[in-house]
Coordinates of C-alpha atoms and ligand atoms in Angstrom, one line a residue:
M135 CA 0.7 25.1 -6.8
L136 CA 0.8 25.1 -3.0
D137 CA -1.6 27.6 -1.3
E138 CA 0.5 30.4 0.3
K139 CA -0.8 29.5 3.8
I140 CA 0.4 25.9 3.3
A141 CA 3.7 26.6 1.6
P142 CA 5.6 27.2 4.9
S143 CA 4.4 23.8 6.2
Y144 CA 5.9 22.1 3.2
E145 CA 9.1 24.1 3.5
E146 CA 9.3 22.9 7.1
V147 CA 8.8 19.3 6.0
I148 CA 11.8 19.6 3.7
R149 CA 13.9 21.3 6.3
R150 CA 13.1 18.8 9.0
N151 CA 13.5 15.7 6.9
P152 CA 16.5 16.4 4.7
G153 CA 17.1 14.0 1.8
E154 CA 13.8 12.1 2.3
V155 CA 12.6 12.8 -1.2
E156 CA 9.8 10.3 -1.3
F157 CA 8.4 11.7 1.9
H158 CA 8.6 15.2 0.5
Q159 CA 6.8 14.0 -2.7
A160 CA 4.0 12.3 -0.7
A161 CA 3.5 15.4 1.6
R162 CA 3.4 17.8 -1.4
E163 CA 0.9 15.6 -3.2
V164 CA -1.5 15.9 -0.3
L165 CA -0.8 19.5 0.7
V166 CA -1.5 20.8 -2.8
S167 CA -5.1 19.7 -2.4
L168 CA -5.7 21.4 0.9
G169 CA -5.9 25.2 0.2
P170 CA -9.7 25.3 -0.2
V171 CA -10.1 23.0 2.8
L172 CA -8.5 25.6 5.2
A173 CA -10.6 28.3 3.6
K174 CA -13.8 26.4 4.5
H175 CA -12.5 25.1 7.9
P176 CA -10.5 27.8 9.5
E177 CA -10.4 25.8 12.8
L178 CA -8.1 23.3 11.1
A179 CA -5.6 26.1 10.4
E180 CA -6.0 27.6 13.9
H181 CA -5.2 24.2 15.5
K182 CA -2.1 23.8 13.2
V183 CA -3.5 20.5 12.0
I184 CA -1.3 20.4 8.8
E185 CA 1.9 21.1 10.7
R186 CA 1.0 18.4 13.3
I187 CA -0.1 15.8 10.7
C188 CA 3.3 16.2 8.9
E189 CA 5.3 15.3 12.0
P190 CA 5.1 11.6 13.0
E191 CA 4.0 11.0 16.6
R192 CA 6.9 8.6 17.1
Q193 CA 9.7 7.2 15.0
I194 CA 11.7 4.1 16.0
I195 CA 14.9 3.0 14.3
F196 CA 16.8 -0.1 15.5
R197 CA 19.6 -2.5 14.7
V198 CA 18.6 -6.0 13.4
P199 CA 21.5 -8.5 13.7
W200 CA 21.1 -12.0 12.3
Q201 CA 23.1 -14.9 11.0
D202 CA 22.8 -16.5 7.6
D203 CA 23.0 -20.2 6.9
S204 CA 26.7 -20.2 6.7
G205 CA 27.0 -18.5 10.1
E206 CA 28.0 -15.1 8.8
V207 CA 26.6 -12.2 10.7
H208 CA 24.6 -9.4 9.0
I209 CA 23.3 -6.1 10.3
N210 CA 20.2 -4.5 9.0
R211 CA 18.2 -1.5 10.0
G212 CA 14.6 -1.7 11.3
F213 CA 12.0 1.0 11.3
R214 CA 8.6 1.7 12.6
V215 CA 7.1 5.2 12.1
E216 CA 3.9 5.7 14.2
F217 CA 2.5 8.6 12.3
N218 CA -1.0 9.4 13.5
S219 CA -3.3 7.8 16.0
A220 CA -6.3 10.2 15.8
L221 CA -8.6 7.5 14.4
G222 CA -7.3 4.3 15.9
P223 CA -4.1 2.3 16.7
Y224 CA -1.3 2.9 14.2
K225 CA -2.0 0.6 11.3
G226 CA 0.1 -0.2 8.2
G227 CA 2.5 -2.7 6.7
L228 CA 6.1 -3.7 7.0
R229 CA 8.3 -3.6 3.9
F230 CA 11.4 -5.6 3.5
H231 CA 13.4 -4.4 0.5
P232 CA 17.0 -3.2 0.1
S233 CA 15.8 0.3 -0.9
V234 CA 14.0 0.9 2.5
Y235 CA 15.3 3.9 4.5
L236 CA 13.5 6.4 6.7
G237 CA 12.2 8.5 3.7
I238 CA 10.4 5.5 2.2
V239 CA 8.9 4.5 5.5
K240 CA 7.7 8.0 6.2
F241 CA 6.1 8.4 2.7
L242 CA 4.3 5.2 3.2
G243 CA 3.2 6.1 6.8
F244 CA 2.0 9.5 5.7
E245 CA -0.1 8.0 2.8
Q246 CA -1.4 5.5 5.2
I247 CA -3.0 8.1 7.5
F248 CA -5.3 9.3 4.7
K249 CA -5.9 5.9 3.2
N250 CA -7.0 4.5 6.5
A251 CA -9.2 7.5 7.2
L252 CA -11.0 6.9 3.8
T253 CA -11.9 3.3 4.8
S254 CA -14.0 4.6 7.7
M255 CA -12.5 1.9 9.9
P256 CA -11.0 2.8 13.3
I257 CA -7.4 2.7 12.3
G258 CA -4.6 5.3 12.5
G259 CA -1.6 5.5 10.2
G260 CA 1.9 3.9 10.5
K261 CA 4.5 2.0 8.5
G262 CA 7.7 0.1 9.1
G263 CA 10.2 -2.2 7.5
S264 CA 13.8 -2.9 6.9
D265 CA 16.5 -2.7 4.3
F266 CA 16.8 -6.6 4.6
D267 CA 16.5 -8.2 1.1
P268 CA 14.6 -11.5 1.4
K269 CA 15.4 -12.5 -2.2
N270 CA 17.4 -15.7 -2.5
R271 CA 17.3 -16.2 1.3
S272 CA 16.3 -19.6 2.7
D273 CA 13.2 -20.0 4.9
D274 CA 15.6 -20.4 7.9
E275 CA 17.3 -17.1 7.2
V276 CA 14.1 -15.2 6.8
M277 CA 12.9 -16.7 10.1
R278 CA 16.0 -15.7 11.9
F279 CA 15.8 -12.2 10.5
C280 CA 12.1 -11.9 11.5
Q281 CA 12.8 -13.1 15.0
S282 CA 15.5 -10.6 15.4
F283 CA 13.4 -7.8 14.0
M284 CA 10.5 -8.7 16.3
T285 CA 12.8 -8.9 19.4
E286 CA 13.0 -5.1 19.2
L287 CA 9.6 -4.3 17.6
Y288 CA 7.5 -6.2 20.1
R289 CA 7.8 -3.5 22.8
H290 CA 6.3 -0.9 20.5
I291 CA 3.3 -2.8 19.1
G292 CA 0.0 -4.3 20.4
E293 CA -3.6 -4.8 19.6
Y294 CA -4.5 -1.3 21.0
T295 CA -1.2 0.4 20.1
D296 CA 0.2 -0.4 16.7
V297 CA -0.8 -3.3 14.3
P298 CA 1.6 -4.1 11.5
A299 CA 0.9 -6.2 8.4
G300 CA 2.6 -7.0 5.1
D301 CA 3.9 -4.9 2.2
I302 CA 6.6 -5.5 -0.3
G303 CA 8.7 -8.6 0.7
V304 CA 6.4 -9.4 3.7
G305 CA 3.7 -11.9 3.2
T306 CA 2.1 -14.7 5.2
R307 CA 5.4 -16.5 5.7
E308 CA 7.0 -13.5 7.3
I309 CA 3.9 -12.6 9.3
G310 CA 4.0 -16.1 10.7
Y311 CA 7.6 -15.9 11.9
L312 CA 6.9 -12.4 13.4
F313 CA 3.8 -13.5 15.2
G314 CA 5.5 -16.6 16.6
Q315 CA 8.3 -14.5 18.1
Y316 CA 5.9 -11.9 19.5
K317 CA 3.9 -14.7 21.2
R318 CA 7.1 -16.2 22.5
I319 CA 8.4 -13.0 24.0
T320 CA 5.1 -11.7 25.5
N321 CA 3.6 -15.0 26.4
R322 CA 0.3 -13.7 24.9
Y323 CA -1.7 -15.2 22.0
E324 CA -2.7 -11.7 20.9
S325 CA -4.2 -12.3 17.5
G326 CA -5.0 -8.6 16.9
V327 CA -1.3 -7.5 17.1
L328 CA -0.6 -8.4 13.4
T329 CA -2.8 -8.8 10.3
G330 CA -2.3 -10.9 7.3
K331 CA -2.0 -14.0 9.5
G332 CA -2.4 -17.6 8.1
L333 CA -6.0 -18.8 7.9
E334 CA -5.5 -21.5 10.5
W335 CA -4.2 -19.2 13.2
G336 CA -6.2 -16.0 13.2
G337 CA -6.0 -14.8 9.6
A338 CA -9.1 -13.6 7.7
L339 CA -10.4 -15.0 4.5
V340 CA -10.0 -12.4 1.6
R341 CA -7.0 -10.6 3.2
T342 CA -4.6 -12.1 0.7
E343 CA -6.8 -11.1 -2.2
A344 CA -8.0 -7.8 -0.8
T345 CA -5.7 -5.2 -2.2
G346 CA -5.8 -6.4 -5.7
Y347 CA -9.5 -7.2 -5.6
G348 CA -10.2 -3.8 -4.0
A349 CA -8.3 -1.9 -6.7
V350 CA -10.3 -3.6 -9.4
F351 CA -13.6 -2.9 -7.6
F352 CA -12.5 0.7 -7.4
A353 CA -11.6 0.7 -11.1
E354 CA -15.0 -0.7 -12.0
E355 CA -16.7 2.1 -10.0
M356 CA -14.6 4.8 -11.8
L357 CA -15.4 3.3 -15.2
K358 CA -19.1 3.1 -14.4
V359 CA -19.1 6.9 -13.9
R360 CA -17.8 7.2 -17.5
G361 CA -20.3 4.6 -18.8
Q362 CA -17.6 2.0 -19.3
S363 CA -16.6 -1.2 -17.6
L364 CA -13.8 -3.8 -17.4
D365 CA -15.9 -6.3 -19.3
G366 CA -13.9 -6.8 -22.6
A367 CA -11.2 -4.4 -21.5
T368 CA -7.5 -5.0 -22.2
C369 CA -5.4 -4.4 -19.1
V370 CA -1.8 -4.3 -18.1
V371 CA -0.8 -4.9 -14.5
S372 CA 2.8 -4.1 -13.4
G373 CA 4.4 -6.2 -10.8
S374 CA 3.7 -9.9 -10.1
G375 CA 3.5 -9.9 -6.3
N376 CA 0.5 -10.1 -4.0
V377 CA -1.3 -7.0 -5.3
A378 CA -0.7 -7.7 -9.0
I379 CA -1.8 -11.4 -8.8
Y380 CA -5.1 -10.7 -7.2
A381 CA -5.8 -7.7 -9.4
I382 CA -5.3 -10.0 -12.4
E383 CA -7.6 -12.6 -10.8
K384 CA -10.5 -10.1 -10.3
I385 CA -10.0 -8.3 -13.7
R386 CA -10.5 -11.7 -15.3
A387 CA -13.5 -12.5 -13.2
L388 CA -15.1 -9.2 -14.4
G389 CA -14.5 -10.1 -18.1
G390 CA -11.2 -8.2 -18.7
R391 CA -8.0 -9.6 -20.3
V392 CA -4.6 -8.9 -18.7
V393 CA -1.9 -9.1 -21.4
S394 CA 1.1 -8.1 -19.4
C395 CA 2.8 -8.2 -16.0
S396 CA 6.3 -7.7 -14.8
D397 CA 9.0 -7.9 -12.0
S398 CA 12.1 -5.8 -11.4
D399 CA 14.0 -7.8 -14.0
G400 CA 11.6 -7.6 -17.0
V401 CA 8.2 -7.7 -18.6
V402 CA 6.1 -10.5 -20.0
H403 CA 3.7 -10.0 -22.8
D404 CA 1.0 -12.6 -23.2
P405 CA -1.6 -11.4 -25.8
A406 CA -3.9 -14.4 -25.1
G407 CA -4.2 -13.3 -21.5
I408 CA -2.1 -14.2 -18.5
D409 CA -2.5 -17.8 -17.3
L410 CA -3.2 -17.1 -13.7
E411 CA -2.7 -20.7 -12.4
L412 CA 0.7 -20.8 -14.0
L413 CA 1.6 -17.4 -12.7
K414 CA 0.5 -18.3 -9.1
R415 CA 2.5 -21.5 -9.1
I416 CA 5.6 -19.8 -10.3
K417 CA 5.3 -16.7 -8.0
E418 CA 3.6 -18.1 -4.9
V419 CA 4.8 -21.7 -4.7
E420 CA 8.2 -21.6 -6.5
R421 CA 9.1 -18.0 -5.7
G422 CA 10.3 -17.7 -9.3
R423 CA 10.4 -14.9 -11.8
V424 CA 8.1 -13.7 -14.7
K425 CA 10.9 -14.9 -17.0
D426 CA 10.2 -18.4 -15.9
Y427 CA 6.5 -17.8 -16.7
A428 CA 7.3 -16.7 -20.3
E429 CA 9.5 -19.8 -20.8
Q430 CA 6.7 -22.1 -19.8
R431 CA 3.8 -20.4 -21.6
G432 CA 3.4 -20.7 -25.3
G433 CA 2.7 -17.5 -27.1
A434 CA 4.2 -15.3 -24.4
T435 CA 7.3 -13.1 -24.9
Y436 CA 9.7 -11.7 -22.3
R437 CA 12.0 -8.7 -22.3
D438 CA 14.7 -8.0 -19.8
G439 CA 14.2 -4.5 -18.5
G440 CA 11.2 -4.1 -20.8
D441 CA 8.7 -1.1 -20.6
I442 CA 5.3 -2.4 -19.7
W443 CA 3.6 0.9 -20.3
R444 CA 4.3 0.7 -24.1
I445 CA 1.9 -2.2 -24.4
P446 CA -1.5 -0.7 -25.6
C447 CA -4.3 -1.2 -23.1
D448 CA -7.7 0.3 -22.0
V449 CA -6.9 0.2 -18.3
A450 CA -3.5 0.2 -16.5
F451 CA -2.9 -1.0 -13.0
P452 CA 0.6 0.0 -11.6
C453 CA 1.0 -2.6 -8.8
A454 CA 4.7 -2.8 -8.2
T455 CA 6.4 0.2 -6.5
Q456 CA 6.7 4.0 -6.1
N457 CA 7.5 6.2 -9.1
E458 CA 7.4 3.3 -11.6
L459 CA 5.2 5.2 -14.0
T460 CA 6.8 8.4 -15.3
A461 CA 5.6 11.2 -17.6
K462 CA 7.1 9.5 -20.6
N463 CA 5.3 6.2 -19.6
A464 CA 2.1 8.2 -19.2
A465 CA 2.5 9.6 -22.7
A466 CA 2.9 6.1 -24.1
L467 CA -0.2 4.9 -22.3
V468 CA -2.2 7.9 -23.7
E469 CA -0.9 7.1 -27.2
G470 CA -2.0 3.4 -26.7
G471 CA -5.6 4.5 -26.0
C472 CA -5.6 4.0 -22.2
Q473 CA -8.8 5.2 -20.6
A474 CA -8.0 4.8 -16.9
V475 CA -5.0 4.3 -14.6
V476 CA -5.7 2.8 -11.2
E477 CA -2.9 2.6 -8.6
G478 CA -2.6 -0.8 -6.8
A479 CA 0.8 0.2 -5.5
N480 CA 1.6 3.2 -3.2
M481 CA 2.6 6.4 -5.2
P482 CA 3.6 4.5 -8.4
T483 CA 2.7 7.4 -10.7
T484 CA 5.0 10.5 -10.6
P485 CA 3.3 13.9 -10.2
E486 CA 4.4 14.8 -13.8
A487 CA 2.8 11.6 -15.1
V488 CA -0.5 12.4 -13.3
D489 CA -0.4 15.8 -15.1
V490 CA 0.0 14.0 -18.4
L491 CA -2.9 11.7 -17.7
T492 CA -5.2 14.5 -16.4
E493 CA -4.4 16.6 -19.5
A494 CA -5.4 13.7 -21.7
K495 CA -8.6 13.1 -19.7
V496 CA -7.5 9.6 -18.6
A497 CA -9.4 8.7 -15.4
F498 CA -6.9 8.4 -12.5
G499 CA -7.5 6.5 -9.2
P500 CA -4.8 7.4 -6.6
G501 CA -3.4 4.6 -4.4
K502 CA -4.6 6.0 -1.1
A503 CA -8.2 5.4 -2.3
A504 CA -7.8 2.6 -4.9
N505 CA -5.5 0.3 -2.8
A506 CA -7.3 0.8 0.5
G507 CA -9.0 -2.6 0.3
G508 CA -5.9 -4.3 1.8
V509 CA -5.8 -2.3 5.0
A510 CA -9.7 -2.2 5.1
T511 CA -9.7 -6.0 5.2
S512 CA -6.9 -5.9 7.8
A513 CA -9.4 -4.0 9.9
L514 CA -12.0 -6.7 9.2
E515 CA -9.4 -9.2 10.4
M516 CA -8.9 -7.2 13.6
Q517 CA -12.7 -7.1 14.0
Q518 CA -12.9 -10.9 13.7
N519 CA -10.0 -11.4 16.1
A520 CA -11.6 -9.1 18.7
S521 CA -14.8 -11.0 18.6
R522 CA -13.1 -14.4 18.2
D523 CA -15.2 -14.9 15.1
R524 CA -14.6 -16.1 11.6
W525 CA -16.5 -14.8 8.5
T526 CA -17.0 -16.6 5.2
F527 CA -15.2 -15.7 2.1
S528 CA -18.3 -14.4 0.4
H529 CA -19.4 -12.3 3.4
T530 CA -15.9 -10.7 3.7
E531 CA -15.6 -10.1 0.0
K532 CA -19.0 -8.4 0.0
R533 CA -17.9 -6.1 2.9
L534 CA -14.7 -5.3 0.9
S535 CA -16.7 -4.5 -2.2
E536 CA -19.1 -2.2 -0.2
I537 CA -16.1 -0.4 1.4
M538 CA -14.5 0.2 -2.0
T539 CA -17.8 1.6 -3.4
D540 CA -18.1 3.8 -0.4
I541 CA -14.5 5.1 -0.8
H542 CA -15.1 5.7 -4.5
D543 CA -18.3 7.6 -3.8
L544 CA -16.8 9.7 -1.0
C545 CA -13.9 10.7 -3.2
H546 CA -16.1 11.5 -6.1
R547 CA -18.6 13.5 -4.0
T548 CA -15.9 15.4 -2.1
A549 CA -14.1 16.4 -5.4
A550 CA -17.4 17.7 -6.7
E551 CA -18.1 19.6 -3.5
Y552 CA -14.8 21.4 -3.9
G553 CA -15.4 22.2 -7.6
R554 CA -13.0 19.4 -8.8
E555 CA -15.5 17.0 -10.5
G556 CA -13.8 13.7 -11.5
D557 CA -10.5 14.6 -9.7
Y558 CA -10.1 11.6 -7.4
V559 CA -6.7 12.9 -6.1
A560 CA -8.3 16.0 -4.7
G561 CA -11.3 14.0 -3.5
A562 CA -9.2 11.4 -1.6
N563 CA -6.8 14.0 -0.1
I564 CA -9.6 16.3 1.1
A565 CA -11.9 13.6 2.4
G566 CA -9.1 11.7 4.2
F567 CA -7.6 14.9 5.7
L568 CA -11.0 16.2 7.0
R569 CA -11.7 12.9 8.9
V570 CA -8.3 12.9 10.6
G571 CA -8.1 16.7 11.1
E572 CA -11.5 16.9 12.8
A573 CA -10.6 14.0 15.1
M574 CA -7.3 15.7 16.0
V575 CA -9.1 19.0 16.9
A576 CA -11.6 17.1 19.0
Q577 CA -8.8 15.3 20.9
G578 CA -7.0 18.5 21.9
L579 CA -3.4 19.5 21.5
I580 CA -1.5 16.2 21.6
Ligands
NDP187 P1 5.2 -8.0 -3.3 O1 6.5 -8.1 -2.6 O2 4.3 -9.2 -3.2 O3 5.4 -7.8 -4.8 C1 6.1 -6.6 -5.3 C2 6.1 -6.7 -6.8 O4 6.6 -5.4 -7.2 C3 7.1 -7.8 -7.3 O5 6.7 -8.2 -8.5 C4 8.4 -7.0 -7.4 O6 9.3 -7.5 -8.3 C5 7.9 -5.6 -7.9 N1 8.8 -4.6 -7.4 C6 9.1 -4.3 -6.1 N2 10.0 -3.3 -6.1 C7 10.3 -3.0 -7.3 C8 11.2 -2.1 -7.9 N3 12.0 -1.3 -7.2 N4 11.2 -2.0 -9.3 C9 10.4 -2.9 -10.0 N5 9.6 -3.8 -9.5 C10 9.5 -3.8 -8.2 O7 4.5 -6.7 -2.8 P2 3.0 -6.3 -2.8 O8 2.3 -6.8 -4.1 O9 2.4 -6.5 -1.5 O10 3.1 -4.7 -3.0 C11 3.1 -4.0 -4.2 C12 2.7 -2.6 -4.1 O11 1.4 -2.5 -3.5 C13 3.6 -1.8 -3.1 O12 3.7 -0.4 -3.5 C14 2.9 -1.8 -1.8 O13 3.2 -0.7 -0.9 C15 1.5 -1.7 -2.3 N6 0.4 -2.1 -1.4 C16 0.4 -3.4 -0.9 C17 -0.6 -3.8 -0.1 C18 -0.7 -5.2 0.5 O14 -1.8 -5.5 1.1 N7 0.2 -6.1 0.2 C19 -1.7 -2.9 0.3 C20 -1.7 -1.6 -0.4 C21 -0.6 -1.3 -1.2 P3 10.6 -8.3 -7.7 O15 10.1 -9.6 -7.3 O16 11.5 -8.3 -8.9 O17 11.2 -7.4 -6.6
2IT188 O1 0.0 -0.1 2.0 C1 -0.9 -0.7 2.6 O2 -2.0 -0.3 2.8 C2 -0.5 -2.0 3.1 N1 0.6 -2.5 2.9 C3 -1.5 -2.8 4.0 C4 -1.4 -2.4 5.4 C5 -2.2 -3.2 6.4 O3 -2.1 -2.9 7.6 O4 -3.0 -4.1 6.0

């Protein structure tokens, strides 16, 4: 239930952003936690921090024209929502997926504000992307699209202004084309303008692995509180992209067994444990599908449109996309004996599913805390770029692991302070909001 002082702010979000259902959902999920915060911190209400935080500082929408390999012209729409700069330059990924529209970009940008605050790094919140579908496009087509996209975006971003990175459909290849075009237009080798760069040209070790690894470090901390661990645990990881692959890698390293992963076409079940080398080759080198994995891996089965959450597991990691885990899926997980759900993706679990899990006492790690390792390591990349330094893999991974433990402890401690022991959703929302809110008050009415 929304606090009666907060309900009007939520109604205003709906009124001002008609049809943007994912943004409404993300806003509501944060606002429901904040009633007790305003009671304890009346200055935040007085300065209208909630009303201000729900309104992006700036929203940019632009046309992205490009030509495919046959010479046909296509028009896509580009977005960058610069949500909040109280803690640092806007920071957050770019998503290229046909489902992208303003409501998706705003939900992601809004989440990013609190996530970035939880990392303790000096980064504000933003997000961008396009309804461009990179699937089945040649490298040349992707390059031409990225060049056209950056030809508008370049004027809005910069090391001290706004620092994009990857998200769904945007990896090192796309960041390369975007960086090249930024450099060409501005005549500046400004490494800190984008993160997720290639290792030979300003990228940081561990950034590729960071979101998946970080989610698993977070899961391990959550399990520790319950006297459990990933060692010997059976896990399912939805998706098979950047976050999923490196979650699988770290689960394995900590002694867990991942028996299933997926893509938007179907689900693979591999009771012996996913063969990571094969999965990486198919996904990262050949840009193939999990169906190809099942065809090449003895003992694995594949189902078109299958339901990954019906596969019994101890720990589930939704690592694909928003609202992929519904109340029905949550009930199936509970029935299969699941002990913890940890979000590698952004908002993959519906609010009704969170209720089902909470009711069944399944530990739940919300994305804005559990998947913050990616953006935290982006901030470490910015730090290395600013000092023209390069850290080792082990040093960077150690920093990531410390950051994830700190985020876990902050969420756990904050939940307890507000009488919500074990409620990581409340802990993450409150701790993130307090950091941003206090900075906003200190910086005056802007
Ligand atoms: P990728 O593009 O590398 O992989 C996305 C994966 O999710 C693919 O397996 C894709 O399948 C699947 N997927 C995407 N959309 C859908 C859909 N509508 N239905 C079913 N499956 C879908 O993206 P990432 O791994 O980078 O991102 C995954 C999630 O993690 C997103 O929610 C993202 O916002 C979040 N995230 C990413 C971070 C990062 O650093 N990359 C940081 C923090 C969060 P298919 O190939 O069939 O489309
Ligand atoms: O959702 C996210 O945190 C990301 N896609 C990563 C953002 C970043 O700037 O590294």
